Amino acid sequence: MTAPRALLAGGGLALGLLLGACTASTPADAPPTPTESVSATDPPSPAAPSGPASRTPQPPTTSPTPIPTRNPAPEFDARDALADIETLADDIGPREATSKNFAEAADLVEKRLEKLGYDVTTEKVTVPAGNSWGTPVRSGTSRNVIADPVKFDDEKPHVVVVAHLDTVPVAPGAEDNASGVSVLLELARMTAAAPPDLPVRFIAFGAEEPRGAGDALHHFGSQQHVDDLSKAERRAIRAVVALDRVGVRASSVPVCSARASGNDLRGDVRAAARKVDVPTRSCGGNTTSGHWSYVKAGVPGIRLGSVPYAGYHSPGDTPDVVDRRQIDRVGTVMWAWLQSL
Ligand SMILES: [Zn+2]
């Protein structure tokens, strides 16, 4: 089997930044990006010799003035995100929560986040046998992958960005939900390079997809994680955003609350989107992703994504259903929101 490309190779911060710099040009169908923050000024060239006459020995000049270097502001790179989607959906394929493929995907995400400098921990998630969208599934274990910044204190104010890594058994899950995972990984890279004021915890959840009907047979990874949080830990979470099915082409980015408790957060994210000229639309009553486990526990949570598409939960959920511009919008909105905290 070919080594998954992007998750292994593209993980380095340096490479990521390099790629970011190389792909700063705007895709033809994307709105113009704001002026680049990287100064394009050339370093001052050494004084040119003023002709053959200037051979007289000169006093030694001082060593060249060092050019002040400034880390360029990180930019969301939708191409890197698409490469990750291909790795997950094409190279690895369907990632049922207890499968070998899921474990492989979780390993890759874990390594990537470690390489970015996060403290990465995992949680074992036990799931029952059942039926996943028409396919019988056995009981087994899945995994949550949690990435915290160094010296993170989960009892101090922070925000949480989550995406589920598993799929239903028949689907390669490019849109559902390699798209969300790929945006999460890009945001983790950017956050590592330029941490927002409020610390960000990133979680790739296992076992989100249903194994039967009803709320109790859904969102196992996030539900277990939230159940295990202490009161103080829950209170410290200022906001949770679930990225779930965020790449299908649409005229806007759905920003969805589950209950009224998420409406302020939804407003904040939409306000951040307006500042970067990304169209969004509001929706409510969305209880079908990891944010719901938090909302039920009293934490403000919303979900980005949920545009309907033909390949949903089918073998047709391949990378071609994902639109680069939409991925770029979601990444841009999320980064703008994280910056606004
Ligand atoms: Zn999903």
Short mmCIF file of C-alpha atoms and ligand atoms in Angstrom, two decimals:
data_model
loop_
_atom_site.label_atom_id
_atom_site.label_comp_id
_atom_site.label_asym_id
_atom_site.label_seq_id
_atom_site.Cartn_x
_atom_site.Cartn_y
_atom_site.Cartn_z
CA MET A 1 0.00 0.00 0.00
CA THR A 2 1.26 3.43 -0.78
CA ALA A 3 2.25 5.48 2.20
CA PRO A 4 -0.44 8.04 2.89
CA ARG A 5 1.03 11.12 1.36
CA ALA A 6 -0.08 14.24 3.00
CA LEU A 7 -0.57 13.18 6.58
CA LEU A 8 2.94 11.80 6.70
CA ALA A 9 4.77 14.16 4.44
CA GLY A 10 2.82 17.37 4.74
CA GLY A 11 2.71 17.39 8.50
CA GLY A 12 5.78 19.44 9.23
CA LEU A 13 5.21 22.97 10.20
CA ALA A 14 8.00 24.13 7.95
CA LEU A 15 6.62 22.35 4.94
CA GLY A 16 3.13 23.49 5.74
CA LEU A 17 4.27 27.07 5.90
CA LEU A 18 6.30 26.63 2.78
CA LEU A 19 3.30 25.27 0.98
CA GLY A 20 1.27 28.12 2.36
CA ALA A 21 3.71 30.57 0.90
CA CYS A 22 3.79 28.81 -2.46
CA THR A 23 0.08 28.63 -2.85
CA ALA A 24 -0.79 32.13 -1.79
CA SER A 25 -2.18 32.86 -5.23
CA THR A 26 -5.93 32.87 -5.32
CA PRO A 27 -7.72 30.06 -7.14
CA ALA A 28 -9.66 31.38 -10.09
CA ASP A 29 -13.04 30.76 -8.53
CA ALA A 30 -12.25 32.14 -5.11
CA PRO A 31 -12.92 35.62 -3.84
CA PRO A 32 -9.89 37.85 -3.70
CA THR A 33 -7.85 37.37 -0.56
CA PRO A 34 -6.95 40.33 1.57
CA THR A 35 -3.58 41.91 1.04
CA GLU A 36 -0.80 39.61 2.04
CA SER A 37 0.74 40.31 5.36
CA VAL A 38 4.17 39.16 4.30
CA SER A 39 6.38 42.00 3.25
CA ALA A 40 7.63 41.40 -0.25
CA THR A 41 10.43 43.93 0.08
CA ASP A 42 13.68 42.61 -1.28
CA PRO A 43 16.68 42.71 0.97
CA PRO A 44 18.81 45.75 0.24
CA SER A 45 21.36 44.78 -2.37
CA PRO A 46 24.98 45.53 -1.56
CA ALA A 47 26.22 48.78 -3.10
CA ALA A 48 27.23 48.08 -6.65
CA PRO A 49 30.81 48.87 -7.51
CA SER A 50 30.82 52.18 -9.24
CA GLY A 51 33.03 51.08 -12.11
CA PRO A 52 36.63 50.07 -12.71
CA ALA A 53 37.97 53.15 -10.89
CA SER A 54 36.77 51.96 -7.52
CA ARG A 55 39.66 49.58 -6.99
CA THR A 56 41.30 51.57 -4.20
CA PRO A 57 41.26 49.57 -1.01
CA GLN A 58 38.29 50.45 1.10
CA PRO A 59 38.10 50.22 4.85
CA PRO A 60 36.38 46.98 5.78
CA THR A 61 32.66 47.47 5.73
CA THR A 62 30.56 46.35 8.62
CA SER A 63 28.94 43.00 8.15
CA PRO A 64 25.65 43.20 6.25
CA THR A 65 22.76 44.37 8.38
CA PRO A 66 20.64 41.36 9.24
CA ILE A 67 17.29 41.51 7.52
CA PRO A 68 14.59 41.59 10.15
CA THR A 69 12.59 38.40 9.83
CA ARG A 70 9.00 38.18 10.85
CA ASN A 71 6.99 35.01 10.84
CA PRO A 72 4.38 35.41 8.15
CA ALA A 73 0.82 35.22 9.46
CA PRO A 74 -0.36 31.68 8.84
CA GLU A 75 -2.82 31.24 6.03
CA PHE A 76 -5.32 28.47 5.59
CA ASP A 77 -4.18 26.17 2.80
CA ALA A 78 -7.11 24.43 1.14
CA ARG A 79 -4.75 22.44 -1.09
CA ASP A 80 -3.15 20.80 1.92
CA ALA A 81 -6.60 20.10 3.28
CA LEU A 82 -7.60 18.43 0.02
CA ALA A 83 -4.45 16.31 0.10
CA ASP A 84 -5.43 15.12 3.58
CA ILE A 85 -8.92 14.30 2.33
CA GLU A 86 -7.40 12.16 -0.43
CA THR A 87 -5.17 10.39 2.06
CA LEU A 88 -8.08 9.55 4.33
CA ALA A 89 -10.70 8.73 1.70
CA ASP A 90 -8.60 7.28 -1.15
CA ASP A 91 -5.49 5.82 0.46
CA ILE A 92 -7.10 4.57 3.67
CA GLY A 93 -10.76 4.36 2.66
CA PRO A 94 -13.81 3.56 4.79
CA ARG A 95 -13.04 4.05 8.49
CA GLU A 96 -15.72 2.29 10.51
CA ALA A 97 -15.04 3.18 14.14
CA THR A 98 -13.61 -0.20 15.21
CA SER A 99 -11.82 -1.08 11.96
CA LYS A 100 -8.13 -1.35 11.13
CA ASN A 101 -8.57 1.52 8.71
CA PHE A 102 -9.89 3.70 11.48
CA ALA A 103 -6.89 2.81 13.65
CA GLU A 104 -4.58 3.71 10.78
CA ALA A 105 -6.28 7.05 10.31
CA ALA A 106 -6.15 7.75 14.05
CA ASP A 107 -2.44 6.90 14.12
CA LEU A 108 -1.78 9.35 11.31
CA VAL A 109 -3.75 12.15 12.92
CA GLU A 110 -2.01 11.48 16.21
CA LYS A 111 1.44 11.65 14.62
CA ARG A 112 0.59 14.78 12.71
CA LEU A 113 -0.60 16.61 15.80
CA GLU A 114 2.44 15.48 17.78
CA LYS A 115 4.71 16.72 15.04
CA LEU A 116 3.01 20.09 15.26
CA GLY A 117 4.06 20.26 18.90
CA TYR A 118 0.82 19.39 20.68
CA ASP A 119 0.47 17.24 23.76
CA VAL A 120 -1.52 14.40 22.26
CA THR A 121 -3.52 11.95 24.32
CA THR A 122 -5.98 9.28 23.31
CA GLU A 123 -9.11 7.85 24.85
CA LYS A 124 -10.35 4.35 24.21
CA VAL A 125 -14.01 4.31 23.24
CA THR A 126 -15.98 1.09 23.64
CA VAL A 127 -18.87 0.72 21.23
CA PRO A 128 -21.65 -1.86 20.98
CA ALA A 129 -22.55 -4.07 18.07
CA GLY A 130 -25.37 -2.72 15.96
CA ASN A 131 -26.30 -1.59 12.54
CA SER A 132 -24.53 1.29 10.88
CA TRP A 133 -26.59 2.74 8.08
CA GLY A 134 -27.67 -0.68 6.85
CA THR A 135 -24.48 -2.61 7.59
CA PRO A 136 -24.21 -4.84 10.67
CA VAL A 137 -21.25 -3.82 12.84
CA ARG A 138 -19.56 -5.65 15.71
CA SER A 139 -18.79 -4.34 19.14
CA GLY A 140 -15.25 -3.13 19.59
CA THR A 141 -13.09 -0.18 20.50
CA SER A 142 -12.55 3.11 18.79
CA ARG A 143 -10.40 6.08 19.80
CA ASN A 144 -10.52 9.80 20.45
CA VAL A 145 -7.38 11.77 19.63
CA ILE A 146 -6.97 14.91 21.72
CA ALA A 147 -4.38 17.59 21.02
CA ASP A 148 -3.63 20.24 23.62
CA PRO A 149 -1.14 23.07 23.49
CA VAL A 150 1.86 22.63 25.75
CA LYS A 151 1.08 23.53 29.39
CA PHE A 152 -2.63 23.41 28.65
CA ASP A 153 -4.85 23.57 31.72
CA ASP A 154 -8.28 22.16 30.96
CA GLU A 155 -9.76 23.96 33.96
CA LYS A 156 -8.84 27.36 32.52
CA PRO A 157 -10.88 29.06 29.78
CA HIS A 158 -10.38 27.52 26.35
CA VAL A 159 -12.24 26.58 23.20
CA VAL A 160 -12.59 23.18 21.57
CA VAL A 161 -12.60 22.36 17.86
CA VAL A 162 -13.76 18.85 17.00
CA ALA A 163 -14.30 16.64 13.96
CA HIS A 164 -15.20 12.98 13.76
CA LEU A 165 -12.75 10.68 12.08
CA ASP A 166 -14.91 7.58 11.58
CA THR A 167 -17.24 6.80 8.69
CA VAL A 168 -20.14 4.45 8.07
CA PRO A 169 -18.77 1.08 6.85
CA VAL A 170 -19.49 1.56 3.15
CA ALA A 171 -18.29 5.12 2.69
CA PRO A 172 -14.76 6.40 2.05
CA GLY A 173 -16.02 9.50 3.81
CA ALA A 174 -14.33 12.28 1.88
CA GLU A 175 -17.01 14.77 2.83
CA ASP A 176 -18.25 12.88 5.91
CA ASN A 177 -15.93 13.57 7.50
CA ALA A 178 -12.42 13.76 6.09
CA SER A 179 -13.43 17.31 5.16
CA GLY A 180 -13.86 18.32 8.80
CA VAL A 181 -10.72 16.49 9.91
CA SER A 182 -8.67 18.15 7.18
CA VAL A 183 -9.82 21.62 8.24
CA LEU A 184 -9.10 20.73 11.87
CA LEU A 185 -5.55 19.70 10.95
CA GLU A 186 -4.94 22.92 9.04
CA LEU A 187 -6.27 24.96 11.96
CA ALA A 188 -4.03 23.00 14.31
CA ARG A 189 -1.03 23.89 12.15
CA MET A 190 -1.99 27.57 12.08
CA THR A 191 -2.75 27.66 15.78
CA ALA A 192 0.62 26.11 16.57
CA ALA A 193 2.31 28.81 14.49
CA ALA A 194 0.28 31.72 15.89
CA PRO A 195 -1.63 30.73 19.02
CA PRO A 196 -4.86 32.71 19.56
CA ASP A 197 -5.33 34.38 22.96
CA LEU A 198 -7.67 31.67 24.15
CA PRO A 199 -6.07 28.20 24.09
CA VAL A 200 -7.55 25.74 21.61
CA ARG A 201 -8.01 22.02 22.22
CA PHE A 202 -8.45 19.94 19.06
CA ILE A 203 -10.21 16.58 19.11
CA ALA A 204 -10.66 13.99 16.38
CA PHE A 205 -13.49 11.83 17.70
CA GLY A 206 -14.00 8.16 17.07
CA ALA A 207 -17.38 6.48 16.71
CA GLU A 208 -19.63 9.38 15.83
CA GLU A 209 -21.63 7.50 13.22
CA PRO A 210 -24.78 5.75 14.47
CA ARG A 211 -24.82 2.05 15.34
CA GLY A 212 -28.59 1.98 15.65
CA ALA A 213 -31.53 4.35 15.99
CA GLY A 214 -31.81 7.05 18.63
CA ASP A 215 -29.54 9.42 20.46
CA ALA A 216 -27.98 6.75 22.69
CA LEU A 217 -26.49 4.90 19.71
CA HIS A 218 -24.77 7.88 18.15
CA HIS A 219 -21.78 10.15 18.96
CA PHE A 220 -20.09 7.59 21.21
CA GLY A 221 -16.68 9.25 21.14
CA SER A 222 -17.82 12.75 22.03
CA GLN A 223 -20.41 11.52 24.52
CA GLN A 224 -17.86 9.49 26.44
CA HIS A 225 -15.38 12.36 26.40
CA VAL A 226 -17.92 14.84 27.75
CA ASP A 227 -19.22 12.35 30.35
CA ASP A 228 -15.66 12.03 31.65
CA LEU A 229 -15.10 15.78 32.06
CA SER A 230 -15.32 17.19 35.57
CA LYS A 231 -17.65 20.10 36.31
CA ALA A 232 -14.68 22.47 36.38
CA GLU A 233 -13.46 21.19 33.02
CA ARG A 234 -16.87 21.67 31.44
CA ARG A 235 -17.18 25.15 32.86
CA ALA A 236 -13.81 26.09 31.38
CA ILE A 237 -14.99 25.40 27.84
CA ARG A 238 -16.07 28.71 26.35
CA ALA A 239 -17.22 27.22 23.06
CA VAL A 240 -17.21 24.06 20.99
CA VAL A 241 -17.30 23.99 17.22
CA ALA A 242 -17.84 20.73 15.36
CA LEU A 243 -16.63 20.59 11.78
CA ASP A 244 -18.76 17.98 10.07
CA ARG A 245 -19.33 17.74 6.32
CA VAL A 246 -17.85 21.10 5.50
CA GLY A 247 -16.66 20.71 1.90
CA VAL A 248 -19.61 20.28 -0.44
CA ARG A 249 -20.06 23.22 -2.79
CA ALA A 250 -22.72 25.64 -1.65
CA SER A 251 -23.48 29.32 -1.80
CA SER A 252 -22.69 29.74 1.89
CA VAL A 253 -21.34 27.98 4.97
CA PRO A 254 -24.03 26.58 7.30
CA VAL A 255 -23.46 27.66 10.91
CA CYS A 256 -25.83 25.62 13.04
CA SER A 257 -26.80 25.71 16.67
CA ALA A 258 -28.47 22.82 18.44
CA ARG A 259 -30.28 24.82 21.08
CA ALA A 260 -30.73 28.49 21.87
CA SER A 261 -27.69 28.22 24.16
CA GLY A 262 -25.55 28.12 21.04
CA ASN A 263 -27.08 31.11 19.31
CA ASP A 264 -24.62 33.68 20.67
CA LEU A 265 -21.71 31.55 19.57
CA ARG A 266 -23.35 31.11 16.18
CA GLY A 267 -23.64 34.90 15.97
CA ASP A 268 -19.96 35.32 16.90
CA VAL A 269 -18.82 32.92 14.22
CA ARG A 270 -21.02 34.57 11.61
CA ALA A 271 -19.72 37.99 12.61
CA ALA A 272 -16.15 36.73 12.19
CA ALA A 273 -17.14 35.38 8.76
CA ARG A 274 -18.49 38.76 7.67
CA LYS A 275 -15.13 40.35 8.44
CA VAL A 276 -13.41 37.99 6.01
CA ASP A 277 -16.20 38.19 3.43
CA VAL A 278 -17.36 34.61 3.71
CA PRO A 279 -21.11 34.10 3.24
CA THR A 280 -22.74 32.02 5.96
CA ARG A 281 -26.26 30.98 6.77
CA SER A 282 -27.85 30.34 10.10
CA CYS A 283 -29.54 27.11 11.05
CA GLY A 284 -30.83 25.67 14.29
CA GLY A 285 -31.87 22.41 15.88
CA ASN A 286 -28.82 20.56 14.60
CA THR A 287 -28.11 17.67 16.95
CA THR A 288 -26.26 15.39 14.57
CA SER A 289 -22.60 15.93 15.33
CA GLY A 290 -20.18 15.98 18.25
CA HIS A 291 -21.19 19.45 19.44
CA TRP A 292 -24.47 17.92 20.64
CA SER A 293 -22.76 15.90 23.38
CA TYR A 294 -21.38 19.18 24.77
CA VAL A 295 -24.60 21.13 24.36
CA LYS A 296 -26.48 18.52 26.38
CA ALA A 297 -23.93 19.09 29.15
CA GLY A 298 -24.52 22.85 29.12
CA VAL A 299 -21.54 23.92 27.00
CA PRO A 300 -22.21 26.36 24.13
CA GLY A 301 -21.71 24.41 20.93
CA ILE A 302 -22.37 24.73 17.22
CA ARG A 303 -21.66 22.82 14.06
CA LEU A 304 -20.29 24.11 10.78
CA GLY A 305 -21.40 22.19 7.69
CA SER A 306 -24.23 19.83 6.71
CA VAL A 307 -24.90 20.72 3.07
CA PRO A 308 -26.82 17.77 1.52
CA TYR A 309 -25.10 15.83 -1.29
CA ALA A 310 -25.72 12.72 -3.37
CA GLY A 311 -22.81 10.62 -2.07
CA TYR A 312 -23.83 10.87 1.60
CA HIS A 313 -23.12 7.66 3.56
CA SER A 314 -22.40 5.78 0.33
CA PRO A 315 -19.41 4.55 -1.69
CA GLY A 316 -19.85 7.75 -3.67
CA ASP A 317 -18.45 9.91 -0.87
CA THR A 318 -15.16 10.37 -2.70
CA PRO A 319 -12.83 13.38 -2.84
CA ASP A 320 -14.45 14.73 -6.01
CA VAL A 321 -17.53 15.71 -3.97
CA VAL A 322 -15.43 18.19 -2.03
CA ASP A 323 -15.04 21.72 -3.31
CA ARG A 324 -11.83 23.55 -2.63
CA ARG A 325 -13.48 26.93 -2.34
CA GLN A 326 -15.92 25.70 0.28
CA ILE A 327 -13.11 24.12 2.31
CA ASP A 328 -11.22 27.36 2.04
CA ARG A 329 -14.22 29.34 3.27
CA VAL A 330 -14.70 27.13 6.30
CA GLY A 331 -11.02 27.30 7.20
CA THR A 332 -10.99 31.06 6.74
CA VAL A 333 -14.07 31.56 8.91
CA MET A 334 -12.73 29.34 11.65
CA TRP A 335 -9.39 31.09 11.68
CA ALA A 336 -11.05 34.49 11.78
CA TRP A 337 -13.18 33.35 14.71
CA LEU A 338 -10.22 31.90 16.61
CA GLN A 339 -8.37 35.17 16.08
CA SER A 340 -11.32 37.10 17.46
CA LEU A 341 -11.35 35.31 20.80
ZN ZN B 1 -20.47 13.21 9.94
#
